[in-house]
mmCIF file of C-alpha atoms in Angstrom:
data_model
loop_
_atom_site.group_PDB
_atom_site.id
_atom_site.type_symbol
_atom_site.label_atom_id
_atom_site.label_comp_id
_atom_site.label_asym_id
_atom_site.label_seq_id
_atom_site.Cartn_x
_atom_site.Cartn_y
_atom_site.Cartn_z
ATOM 1 C CA MET A 73 0.000 0.000 0.000
ATOM 2 C CA ARG A 74 1.321 3.429 -0.891
ATOM 3 C CA GLY A 75 2.012 5.833 1.923
ATOM 4 C CA VAL A 76 2.326 3.130 4.614
ATOM 5 C CA ASN A 77 5.638 3.037 6.478
ATOM 6 C CA TYR A 78 5.979 -0.637 7.331
ATOM 7 C CA LYS A 79 9.027 0.116 9.483
ATOM 8 C CA MET A 80 6.710 1.955 11.903
ATOM 9 C CA LEU A 81 4.368 -1.042 12.403
ATOM 10 C CA PRO A 82 4.864 -3.064 15.626
ATOM 11 C CA ALA A 83 6.484 -6.472 15.308
ATOM 12 C CA LEU A 84 4.004 -9.346 15.064
ATOM 13 C CA ASP A 85 3.787 -11.378 18.246
ATOM 14 C CA LEU A 86 4.213 -14.923 16.912
ATOM 15 C CA ARG A 87 2.319 -16.303 19.890
ATOM 16 C CA LEU A 88 -0.848 -14.984 18.262
ATOM 17 C CA THR A 89 -0.388 -17.492 15.430
ATOM 18 C CA GLU A 90 -0.275 -20.369 17.872
ATOM 19 C CA GLU A 91 -3.969 -20.246 18.967
ATOM 20 C CA ASN A 92 -5.209 -23.537 20.382
ATOM 21 C CA LEU A 93 -8.133 -24.511 18.174
ATOM 22 C CA ASP A 94 -9.696 -26.675 20.865
ATOM 23 C CA ASP A 95 -9.561 -23.818 23.355
ATOM 24 C CA LEU A 96 -10.929 -21.428 20.723
ATOM 25 C CA TYR A 97 -13.898 -23.767 20.208
ATOM 26 C CA GLU A 98 -14.550 -24.486 23.874
ATOM 27 C CA ASN A 99 -14.338 -20.895 25.110
ATOM 28 C CA ALA A 100 -15.662 -18.993 22.128
ATOM 29 C CA PRO A 101 -17.848 -15.942 22.901
ATOM 30 C CA CYS A 102 -20.800 -17.834 21.408
ATOM 31 C CA GLY A 103 -22.320 -21.263 21.916
ATOM 32 C CA TYR A 104 -21.516 -24.143 19.571
ATOM 33 C CA CYS A 105 -23.137 -27.531 19.294
ATOM 34 C CA SER A 106 -23.421 -30.345 16.743
ATOM 35 C CA CYS A 107 -26.309 -32.775 16.476
ATOM 36 C CA LEU A 108 -27.545 -35.594 14.299
ATOM 37 C CA PRO A 109 -30.351 -34.905 11.822
ATOM 38 C CA ASP A 110 -32.865 -36.084 14.456
ATOM 39 C CA GLY A 111 -31.471 -33.536 16.924
ATOM 40 C CA THR A 112 -29.385 -35.855 19.148
ATOM 41 C CA LEU A 113 -26.538 -33.815 20.597
ATOM 42 C CA VAL A 114 -23.048 -35.137 19.812
ATOM 43 C CA LYS A 115 -20.878 -32.161 20.725
ATOM 44 C CA LEU A 116 -21.181 -28.883 22.713
ATOM 45 C CA ASN A 117 -18.636 -26.262 23.650
ATOM 46 C CA GLN A 118 -17.977 -25.152 27.203
ATOM 47 C CA THR A 119 -19.527 -21.740 26.617
ATOM 48 C CA LEU A 120 -22.915 -23.313 25.867
ATOM 49 C CA LEU A 121 -22.609 -25.688 28.821
ATOM 50 C CA ASN A 122 -21.892 -22.719 31.103
ATOM 51 C CA TRP A 123 -24.986 -20.899 29.826
ATOM 52 C CA LEU A 124 -27.214 -23.916 30.440
ATOM 53 C CA GLY A 125 -25.672 -25.190 33.680
ATOM 54 C CA TYR A 126 -25.272 -28.794 32.447
ATOM 55 C CA ALA A 127 -22.312 -31.156 32.546
ATOM 56 C CA ARG A 128 -21.226 -32.450 29.141
ATOM 57 C CA GLN A 129 -22.162 -36.067 29.880
ATOM 58 C CA GLU A 130 -25.723 -35.013 30.777
ATOM 59 C CA LEU A 131 -26.352 -33.841 27.240
ATOM 60 C CA VAL A 132 -24.100 -35.608 24.757
ATOM 61 C CA ALA A 133 -25.973 -38.619 23.333
ATOM 62 C CA ASN A 134 -28.611 -38.182 26.059
ATOM 63 C CA GLN A 135 -30.692 -35.237 24.873
ATOM 64 C CA CYS A 136 -31.779 -33.621 21.635
ATOM 65 C CA LEU A 137 -31.360 -30.016 20.645
ATOM 66 C CA GLN A 138 -35.133 -29.674 20.678
ATOM 67 C CA GLN A 139 -35.206 -30.594 24.386
ATOM 68 C CA LEU A 140 -33.083 -27.553 25.174
ATOM 69 C CA LEU A 141 -35.686 -25.243 23.641
ATOM 70 C CA THR A 142 -38.807 -23.819 25.288
ATOM 71 C CA VAL A 143 -42.117 -25.313 24.146
ATOM 72 C CA GLY A 144 -42.897 -22.618 21.600
ATOM 73 C CA ALA A 145 -39.341 -22.566 20.291
ATOM 74 C CA ARG A 146 -39.330 -26.365 19.939
ATOM 75 C CA LEU A 147 -42.514 -26.307 17.836
ATOM 76 C CA HIS A 148 -41.065 -23.587 15.611
ATOM 77 C CA TYR A 149 -37.763 -25.437 15.213
ATOM 78 C CA GLU A 150 -39.433 -28.690 14.188
ATOM 79 C CA MET A 151 -42.026 -27.116 11.874
ATOM 80 C CA HIS A 152 -39.931 -24.311 10.367
ATOM 81 C CA CYS A 153 -36.186 -24.757 10.817
ATOM 82 C CA VAL A 154 -35.895 -28.487 10.097
ATOM 83 C CA PRO A 155 -37.773 -28.234 6.760
ATOM 84 C CA LEU A 156 -35.653 -25.213 5.796
ATOM 85 C CA LEU A 157 -32.443 -27.057 6.669
ATOM 86 C CA LEU A 158 -33.474 -29.988 4.509
ATOM 87 C CA LEU A 159 -34.447 -27.624 1.686
ATOM 88 C CA GLN A 160 -31.607 -25.101 1.681
ATOM 89 C CA SER A 161 -29.101 -26.579 4.165
ATOM 90 C CA GLN A 162 -29.013 -23.482 6.404
ATOM 91 C CA VAL A 163 -31.064 -21.112 8.561
ATOM 92 C CA ARG A 164 -29.946 -17.759 9.918
ATOM 93 C CA GLU A 165 -30.743 -15.562 12.927
ATOM 94 C CA VAL A 166 -33.805 -17.326 14.316
ATOM 95 C CA SER A 167 -34.744 -16.030 17.766
ATOM 96 C CA TYR A 168 -35.304 -18.747 20.389
ATOM 97 C CA SER A 169 -35.084 -19.250 24.143
ATOM 98 C CA LEU A 170 -32.991 -22.068 25.645
ATOM 99 C CA ARG A 171 -34.045 -23.792 28.869
ATOM 100 C CA ARG A 172 -31.428 -23.811 31.602
ATOM 101 C CA LYS A 173 -31.060 -26.735 33.988
ATOM 102 C CA ASP A 174 -32.293 -24.544 36.860
ATOM 103 C CA GLY A 175 -35.489 -23.663 34.949
ATOM 104 C CA GLY A 176 -34.366 -20.268 33.712
ATOM 105 C CA THR A 177 -34.092 -19.277 30.080
ATOM 106 C CA VAL A 178 -31.427 -17.784 27.819
ATOM 107 C CA PRO A 179 -32.608 -15.814 24.743
ATOM 108 C CA VAL A 180 -30.442 -16.656 21.720
ATOM 109 C CA LEU A 181 -30.121 -16.168 17.975
ATOM 110 C CA LEU A 182 -29.652 -19.498 16.198
ATOM 111 C CA ASN A 183 -27.689 -20.089 13.010
ATOM 112 C CA ALA A 184 -27.502 -23.636 11.660
ATOM 113 C CA VAL A 185 -25.833 -25.436 8.752
ATOM 114 C CA LEU A 186 -26.685 -28.965 7.570
ATOM 115 C CA LEU A 187 -23.742 -31.074 6.330
ATOM 116 C CA ARG A 188 -24.378 -34.002 3.975
ATOM 117 C CA ASP A 189 -22.380 -37.084 3.085
ATOM 118 C CA ALA A 190 -21.050 -37.951 -0.369
ATOM 119 C CA GLU A 191 -24.442 -39.301 -1.410
ATOM 120 C CA GLY A 192 -26.226 -36.140 -0.267
ATOM 121 C CA ASN A 193 -27.791 -37.664 2.792
ATOM 122 C CA PRO A 194 -28.085 -35.470 5.958
ATOM 123 C CA LEU A 195 -25.099 -36.125 8.192
ATOM 124 C CA VAL A 196 -24.789 -33.533 10.954
ATOM 125 C CA ILE A 197 -26.208 -30.125 11.920
ATOM 126 C CA ARG A 198 -23.765 -27.517 13.150
ATOM 127 C CA VAL A 199 -25.408 -24.846 15.314
ATOM 128 C CA THR A 200 -24.089 -21.467 16.450
ATOM 129 C CA LEU A 201 -25.930 -19.635 19.257
ATOM 130 C CA PHE A 202 -25.526 -15.994 20.279
ATOM 131 C CA ASP A 203 -26.682 -14.798 23.700
ATOM 132 C CA ILE A 204 -29.051 -11.846 23.160
ATOM 133 C CA THR A 205 -30.072 -11.300 26.793
ATOM 134 C CA ASP A 206 -29.063 -7.636 26.739
ATOM 135 C CA ARG A 207 -30.665 -7.121 23.340
ATOM 136 C CA ARG A 208 -33.905 -8.724 24.538
ATOM 137 C CA LYS A 209 -33.965 -6.456 27.607
ATOM 138 C CA TYR A 210 -33.441 -3.464 25.358
ATOM 139 C CA GLU A 211 -36.240 -4.584 23.024
ATOM 140 C CA GLN A 212 -38.582 -5.166 25.950
ATOM 141 C CA GLU A 213 -37.747 -1.737 27.323
ATOM 142 C CA LEU A 214 -38.487 -0.215 23.906
ATOM 143 C CA LEU A 215 -41.806 -2.048 23.757
ATOM 144 C CA ARG A 216 -42.667 -0.945 27.294
ATOM 145 C CA THR A 217 -41.742 2.650 26.474
ATOM 146 C CA LYS A 218 -43.789 2.485 23.272
ATOM 147 C CA ALA A 219 -46.777 1.094 25.179
ATOM 148 C CA GLN A 220 -46.479 3.868 27.756
ATOM 149 C CA ALA A 221 -46.229 6.472 24.995
ATOM 150 C CA GLU A 222 -49.309 5.016 23.288
ATOM 151 C CA GLU A 223 -51.177 5.053 26.586
ATOM 152 C CA GLN A 224 -50.187 8.657 27.252
ATOM 153 C CA ARG A 225 -51.129 9.633 23.698
ATOM 154 C CA GLU A 226 -54.515 7.988 24.143
ATOM 155 C CA GLN A 227 -54.996 9.816 27.438
ATOM 156 C CA LEU A 228 -54.053 13.125 25.781
ATOM 157 C CA ARG A 229 -56.437 12.401 22.908
ATOM 158 C CA ALA A 230 -59.245 11.684 25.369
ATOM 159 C CA GLN A 231 -58.390 14.828 27.343
ATOM 160 C CA ASN A 232 -58.325 16.912 24.151
ATOM 161 C CA GLU A 233 -61.705 15.536 23.127
ATOM 162 C CA GLN A 234 -63.064 16.302 26.568
ATOM 163 C CA LEU A 235 -61.641 19.841 26.477
ATOM 164 C CA THR A 236 -63.102 20.339 23.006
ATOM 165 C CA ARG A 237 -66.526 19.268 24.268
ATOM 166 C CA ILE A 238 -66.172 21.478 27.347
ATOM 167 C CA ASN A 239 -65.159 24.466 25.200
ATOM 168 C CA ALA A 240 -68.080 23.850 22.875
ATOM 169 C CA ASP A 241 -70.447 23.574 25.834
ATOM 170 C CA LEU A 242 -69.016 26.751 27.370
ATOM 171 C CA ASP A 243 -69.331 28.618 24.097
ATOM 172 C CA SER A 244 -72.939 27.479 23.748
ATOM 173 C CA PHE A 245 -73.634 28.449 27.351
ATOM 174 C CA VAL A 246 -72.000 31.866 26.946
ATOM 175 C CA TYR A 247 -73.845 32.521 23.704
ATOM 176 C CA THR A 248 -77.193 31.424 25.144
ATOM 177 C CA ALA A 249 -76.677 33.333 28.388
ATOM 178 C CA SER A 250 -75.588 36.525 26.646
ATOM 179 C CA HIS A 251 -78.451 36.242 24.163
ATOM 180 C CA ASP A 252 -81.011 35.640 26.921
ATOM 181 C CA LEU A 253 -79.628 38.468 29.051
ATOM 182 C CA LYS A 254 -79.506 41.050 26.298
ATOM 183 C CA GLN A 255 -83.260 41.593 25.996
ATOM 184 C CA PRO A 256 -83.902 41.994 29.759
ATOM 185 C CA VAL A 257 -81.012 44.463 29.997
ATOM 186 C CA HIS A 258 -82.384 46.441 27.055
ATOM 187 C CA ASN A 259 -85.776 46.448 28.783
ATOM 188 C CA LEU A 260 -84.118 47.642 31.971
ATOM 189 C CA THR A 261 -82.343 50.404 30.029
ATOM 190 C CA GLY A 262 -85.638 51.545 28.524
ATOM 191 C CA LEU A 263 -87.352 51.557 31.892
ATOM 192 C CA PHE A 264 -84.498 53.521 33.407
ATOM 193 C CA GLN A 265 -84.654 56.095 30.602
ATOM 194 C CA GLU A 266 -88.397 56.471 31.174
ATOM 195 C CA PHE A 267 -87.710 56.772 34.894
ATOM 196 C CA GLU A 268 -85.145 59.535 34.238
ATOM 197 C CA ARG A 269 -87.638 61.370 32.015
ATOM 198 C CA SER A 270 -90.579 61.288 34.387
ATOM 199 C CA ALA A 271 -89.023 61.315 37.865
ATOM 200 C CA THR A 272 -88.115 64.406 39.883
ATOM 201 C CA PHE A 273 -85.049 64.227 42.117
ATOM 202 C CA HIS A 274 -84.712 66.517 45.162
ATOM 203 C CA ASP A 275 -81.532 64.984 46.557
ATOM 204 C CA PRO A 276 -78.400 66.714 45.115
ATOM 205 C CA ALA A 277 -76.586 63.354 45.092
ATOM 206 C CA ALA A 278 -79.277 61.750 42.949
ATOM 207 C CA ALA A 279 -77.832 63.003 39.670
ATOM 208 C CA SER A 280 -74.496 61.369 40.444
ATOM 209 C CA MET A 281 -76.176 58.104 41.405
ATOM 210 C CA VAL A 282 -78.261 58.141 38.217
ATOM 211 C CA GLY A 283 -75.089 58.638 36.208
ATOM 212 C CA MET A 284 -73.403 55.698 37.958
ATOM 213 C CA PHE A 285 -76.429 53.493 37.326
ATOM 214 C CA HIS A 286 -76.467 54.476 33.659
ATOM 215 C CA GLU A 287 -72.727 53.715 33.357
ATOM 216 C CA ALA A 288 -73.224 50.302 35.019
ATOM 217 C CA LEU A 289 -75.987 49.453 32.523
ATOM 218 C CA GLN A 290 -73.763 50.408 29.608
ATOM 219 C CA GLN A 291 -70.923 48.321 31.000
ATOM 220 C CA LEU A 292 -73.245 45.345 31.373
ATOM 221 C CA LEU A 293 -74.417 45.724 27.771
ATOM 222 C CA SER A 294 -70.808 46.037 26.611
ATOM 223 C CA THR A 295 -69.876 42.843 28.461
ATOM 224 C CA ILE A 296 -72.793 40.934 26.974
ATOM 225 C CA ASP A 297 -71.913 42.170 23.472
ATOM 226 C CA GLY A 298 -68.281 41.161 24.045
ATOM 227 C CA LEU A 299 -69.231 37.634 25.081
ATOM 228 C CA THR A 300 -71.514 37.302 22.071
ATOM 229 C CA GLU A 301 -68.785 38.543 19.739
ATOM 230 C CA VAL A 302 -66.258 36.012 21.074
ATOM 231 C CA VAL A 303 -68.568 33.074 20.441
ATOM 232 C CA GLN A 304 -69.787 34.371 17.080
ATOM 233 C CA ARG A 305 -66.235 34.898 15.793
ATOM 234 C CA GLN A 306 -65.313 31.389 16.963
ATOM 235 C CA ARG A 307 -68.265 29.896 15.087
ATOM 236 C CA GLN A 308 -67.479 31.944 11.998
ATOM 237 C CA LEU A 309 -63.928 30.575 12.028
ATOM 238 C CA GLU A 310 -65.191 27.006 12.220
ATOM 239 C CA GLU A 311 -67.705 27.522 9.405
ATOM 240 C CA ALA A 312 -65.857 29.882 7.059
ATOM 241 C CA PRO A 313 -63.596 28.359 4.379
ATOM 242 C CA VAL A 314 -59.872 29.038 4.328
ATOM 243 C CA GLU A 315 -58.902 31.172 1.364
ATOM 244 C CA ALA A 316 -55.978 33.189 0.048
ATOM 245 C CA VAL A 317 -56.748 36.766 1.163
ATOM 246 C CA LEU A 318 -55.055 39.578 -0.786
ATOM 247 C CA LEU A 319 -53.895 41.782 2.067
ATOM 248 C CA GLN A 320 -53.551 45.226 0.461
ATOM 249 C CA PRO A 321 -57.217 45.814 -0.532
ATOM 250 C CA PHE A 322 -58.427 43.796 2.451
ATOM 251 C CA THR A 323 -56.552 46.017 4.934
ATOM 252 C CA GLU A 324 -57.491 49.224 3.124
ATOM 253 C CA GLU A 325 -61.149 48.268 3.440
ATOM 254 C CA ILE A 326 -60.739 47.685 7.178
ATOM 255 C CA ILE A 327 -59.003 51.070 7.592
ATOM 256 C CA ARG A 328 -61.914 52.825 5.888
ATOM 257 C CA SER A 329 -64.347 51.177 8.327
ATOM 258 C CA LEU A 330 -62.453 52.230 11.472
ATOM 259 C CA PRO A 331 -64.328 54.691 13.699
ATOM 260 C CA GLN A 332 -62.887 58.174 13.778
ATOM 261 C CA GLN A 333 -61.420 59.200 17.109
ATOM 262 C CA ARG A 334 -62.592 62.605 18.283
ATOM 263 C CA GLU A 335 -60.019 65.338 18.922
ATOM 264 C CA GLN A 336 -57.293 63.226 17.307
ATOM 265 C CA PRO A 337 -55.044 64.161 14.369
ATOM 266 C CA GLN A 338 -55.602 62.262 11.134
ATOM 267 C CA PRO A 339 -53.767 58.910 11.429
ATOM 268 C CA VAL A 340 -51.083 57.804 8.976
ATOM 269 C CA PHE A 341 -51.127 54.179 7.819
ATOM 270 C CA THR A 342 -48.175 52.446 6.158
ATOM 271 C CA LEU A 343 -48.903 49.135 4.426
ATOM 272 C CA ASP A 344 -46.114 46.866 3.188
ATOM 273 C CA PHE A 345 -47.125 43.441 1.878
ATOM 274 C CA ALA A 346 -44.492 43.147 -0.849
ATOM 275 C CA GLU A 347 -42.751 40.118 0.685
ATOM 276 C CA LEU A 348 -45.971 38.240 1.463
ATOM 277 C CA PRO A 349 -48.981 39.666 -0.420
ATOM 278 C CA THR A 350 -51.524 37.060 0.726
ATOM 279 C CA LEU A 351 -52.378 34.958 3.761
ATOM 280 C CA ARG A 352 -54.403 31.738 3.748
ATOM 281 C CA MET A 353 -56.990 32.172 6.496
ATOM 282 C CA ALA A 354 -60.735 32.335 6.999
ATOM 283 C CA ARG A 355 -61.694 35.835 5.913
ATOM 284 C CA PRO A 356 -63.920 36.650 8.950
ATOM 285 C CA ALA A 357 -61.173 35.567 11.343
ATOM 286 C CA LEU A 358 -58.499 37.649 9.612
ATOM 287 C CA HIS A 359 -60.875 40.622 9.494
ATOM 288 C CA SER A 360 -61.492 40.359 13.240
ATOM 289 C CA VAL A 361 -57.756 40.120 13.964
ATOM 290 C CA LEU A 362 -56.771 43.139 11.880
ATOM 291 C CA TYR A 363 -59.788 45.242 12.839
ATOM 292 C CA ASN A 364 -59.139 44.817 16.569
ATOM 293 C CA LEU A 365 -55.407 45.547 16.300
ATOM 294 C CA LEU A 366 -55.893 48.608 14.073
ATOM 295 C CA SER A 367 -58.787 50.028 16.080
ATOM 296 C CA ASN A 368 -56.761 49.579 19.291
ATOM 297 C CA ALA A 369 -53.823 51.393 17.669
ATOM 298 C CA LEU A 370 -56.083 54.423 17.149
ATOM 299 C CA LYS A 371 -58.010 54.100 20.389
ATOM 300 C CA TYR A 372 -54.834 54.026 22.498
ATOM 301 C CA ALA A 373 -52.941 56.705 20.588
ATOM 302 C CA GLU A 374 -50.717 59.035 22.613
ATOM 303 C CA PRO A 375 -52.658 62.293 23.197
ATOM 304 C CA GLY A 376 -51.332 65.153 21.104
ATOM 305 C CA ARG A 377 -49.282 62.850 18.852
ATOM 306 C CA ARG A 378 -50.241 62.045 15.268
ATOM 307 C CA PRO A 379 -51.044 58.292 15.170
ATOM 308 C CA ARG A 380 -48.765 56.303 12.884
ATOM 309 C CA VAL A 381 -49.614 52.671 12.225
ATOM 310 C CA ALA A 382 -47.559 50.271 10.095
ATOM 311 C CA VAL A 383 -48.911 46.911 8.892
ATOM 312 C CA ARG A 384 -46.373 44.557 7.334
ATOM 313 C CA THR A 385 -45.883 40.946 6.345
ATOM 314 C CA ALA A 386 -42.621 39.048 6.038
ATOM 315 C CA TRP A 387 -41.101 35.594 6.039
ATOM 316 C CA VAL A 388 -39.082 34.978 9.199
ATOM 317 C CA GLU A 389 -37.152 31.690 9.175
ATOM 318 C CA GLY A 390 -39.744 30.191 6.852
ATOM 319 C CA VAL A 391 -42.717 31.352 8.942
ATOM 320 C CA PRO A 392 -45.188 34.012 7.705
ATOM 321 C CA VAL A 393 -45.364 36.955 10.114
ATOM 322 C CA LEU A 394 -48.006 39.687 10.165
ATOM 323 C CA SER A 395 -47.038 42.703 12.275
ATOM 324 C CA VAL A 396 -48.961 45.769 13.402
ATOM 325 C CA GLN A 397 -46.865 48.584 14.857
ATOM 326 C CA ASP A 398 -48.107 51.834 16.388
ATOM 327 C CA ASN A 399 -46.607 54.868 18.145
ATOM 328 C CA GLY A 400 -49.285 55.022 20.847
ATOM 329 C CA ARG A 401 -49.328 54.902 24.629
ATOM 330 C CA GLY A 402 -47.658 51.516 24.926
ATOM 331 C CA ILE A 403 -48.175 48.874 27.608
ATOM 332 C CA ASP A 404 -46.167 48.167 30.733
ATOM 333 C CA LEU A 405 -45.411 44.521 29.905
ATOM 334 C CA GLU A 406 -43.557 43.893 33.161
ATOM 335 C CA ARG A 407 -46.727 44.773 35.030
ATOM 336 C CA HIS A 408 -49.460 43.647 32.644
ATOM 337 C CA GLY A 409 -47.765 41.176 30.254
ATOM 338 C CA GLY A 410 -49.217 38.092 31.925
ATOM 339 C CA ALA A 411 -52.768 39.431 31.639
ATOM 340 C CA LEU A 412 -52.453 41.014 28.214
ATOM 341 C CA PHE A 413 -54.758 38.549 26.435
ATOM 342 C CA GLN A 414 -57.163 37.804 29.272
ATOM 343 C CA LEU A 415 -60.853 38.431 28.740
ATOM 344 C CA PHE A 416 -62.189 41.817 29.957
ATOM 345 C CA ARG A 417 -58.722 43.035 31.057
ATOM 346 C CA ARG A 418 -58.093 46.704 30.318
ATOM 347 C CA PHE A 419 -54.948 48.706 31.030
ATOM 348 C CA HIS A 420 -56.044 52.283 30.245
ATOM 349 C CA PRO A 421 -59.214 52.937 32.316
ATOM 350 C CA ASP A 422 -59.681 56.404 30.820
ATOM 351 C CA VAL A 423 -60.350 54.859 27.366
ATOM 352 C CA THR A 424 -63.680 53.187 26.770
ATOM 353 C CA GLY A 425 -63.554 49.536 25.787
ATOM 354 C CA SER A 426 -64.818 46.071 26.641
ATOM 355 C CA GLY A 427 -61.520 44.228 27.129
ATOM 356 C CA VAL A 428 -62.497 41.679 24.485
ATOM 357 C CA GLY A 429 -60.376 42.690 21.469
ATOM 358 C CA LEU A 430 -56.942 41.303 22.371
ATOM 359 C CA TYR A 431 -58.488 38.176 23.904
ATOM 360 C CA LEU A 432 -60.299 37.511 20.643
ATOM 361 C CA VAL A 433 -57.182 38.197 18.531
ATOM 362 C CA ASN A 434 -55.104 35.795 20.614
ATOM 363 C CA ARG A 435 -57.762 33.087 20.477
ATOM 364 C CA LEU A 436 -58.174 33.324 16.703
ATOM 365 C CA VAL A 437 -54.409 33.240 16.102
ATOM 366 C CA HIS A 438 -54.009 30.203 18.346
ATOM 367 C CA GLN A 439 -56.881 28.474 16.542
ATOM 368 C CA VAL A 440 -54.811 28.457 13.333
ATOM 369 C CA GLY A 441 -51.697 27.202 15.120
ATOM 370 C CA GLY A 442 -49.991 30.573 15.515
ATOM 371 C CA ARG A 443 -48.732 32.702 18.368
ATOM 372 C CA ILE A 444 -48.282 36.384 19.160
ATOM 373 C CA ASP A 445 -45.115 38.188 20.228
ATOM 374 C CA VAL A 446 -45.529 41.645 21.756
ATOM 375 C CA VAL A 447 -42.921 44.399 22.109
ATOM 376 C CA SER A 448 -44.033 47.584 23.843
ATOM 377 C CA LYS A 449 -42.593 50.652 25.582
ATOM 378 C CA VAL A 450 -44.735 52.998 27.607
ATOM 379 C CA GLY A 451 -45.107 56.313 25.787
ATOM 380 C CA GLN A 452 -43.469 55.011 22.585
ATOM 381 C CA GLY A 453 -45.780 52.416 21.119
ATOM 382 C CA THR A 454 -46.493 48.718 20.664
ATOM 383 C CA THR A 455 -45.730 46.085 18.026
ATOM 384 C CA PHE A 456 -47.781 42.915 17.676
ATOM 385 C CA ARG A 457 -46.066 40.163 15.653
ATOM 386 C CA LEU A 458 -48.375 37.338 14.611
ATOM 387 C CA LEU A 459 -46.355 34.228 13.731
ATOM 388 C CA MET A 460 -48.639 31.916 11.767
ATOM 389 C CA PRO A 461 -46.974 28.773 10.351
ATOM 390 C CA GLY A 462 -48.663 27.254 7.337
ATOM 391 C CA LEU A 463 -50.731 30.329 6.429
ATOM 392 C CA GLY A 464 -48.442 31.735 3.759
ATOM 393 C CA SER A 465 -49.552 31.376 0.149
#
C-alpha cells in the first residue's frame, strides 16, 4: 500500500499465530453444538454448557437439541427450521429461548448449517448460538416505552376531546346566556330612561347616582356584546372556508371602516405586503384580527401625537409573520404582560372599551396554530407580531 511506512508497524507477536483450536472452540464468545439430523446432541462447547448449567455427559448422546428449547421454540424449530435445513441446508438468525437446567431461560439467535455425506444424505447439523439477553432487555424496554407512549397519547387524545366538548359547551352556554340576558337588559335600560324622564329628584346626590347606574348598565351591555362577539367569531372561524386573502385591498377596506377618534389628528397608515402579499386564512377571522389591532392602535394613541400605524408581512425563518406597529401609549409589559390577552382586562381605564379585542385576537391566532409576540414601551408604542406557520400562500 502506498504511503504506509511498514518500518513503523509493531512487530508481530508470533504467539498470536499459535492459537489452540480446541480452546478457541470451547471458550468462544458464542455457543456451539453439533447434532444428528434427528437432533441428538453429539458435541457442545464449554460456553454453551456454562450458559445452560449442564455437565457435558448429561447432554451428549442423552438429549436432543429440541429438548433444550422452550415449548414454543421447539414447535417452531421442528415445523420451520428443520424443513428449511433440509431444503436449503441453512437457517440464519432465528430467535429462540434455551431452557437452563435450573429452569431459567437464555434468549439466543440461532444459526444452523446442515452437512451431507457424499451421497447427499443429511449427516450432521452444526449450530451457532448468540446470547441476546441484553438485546432482549433493550427490546422489551423499547416495547414498554412504546406502550407507555401510546397510553399517554390515548390519554391526551381523550383529554383533548373532553376539552373540546367542554369548550363547545361553554361557548354554547356563553352565547345562550348573553343572548337571553340582552333583551332583559335592554328592557331595563328603557325603563331607566323612562324613569329619568318622568321622575323628579330633590336629593343633590341623585344626579351622580343616576349617572353611575347608567354607566353600570352600559358596561353590562358592553360585556354581553363582548361575550356574544367572542362566540360568534369562533363559530365563523369554524364555518368559514380558508382562502388566500389579498392583504392590500383587504386592509385598506378595514381602515376605511375604522371609527374616527374625536379630537385626534388624522392617522397615517403604512402598508407593506411586498414580501408576502396574501395569507391563507378564513376571511372573517383575519378581518377580526386586523380590525381589533388597528382600532386599538387608534383608540390608544398618545394624546397630542399624530397616530402612525404600520402593517407589514414578512417571512421569518420560513414562517409568515403579520405585524402591526403603532406609536401610541404603549403597555407596561412587566406589570401587565401576563394578563395582556385575558378576557375583559383593560390597562387604560380612561379609554372606553370592553376588554375583548386582544383576547379575541389571541384566540383566533391560536386556533390556526400561531402565536403572538408583543414588544411595547410605555409612551413610545407597541408592536404585535403574529407568527402563523402554514398560512403563507
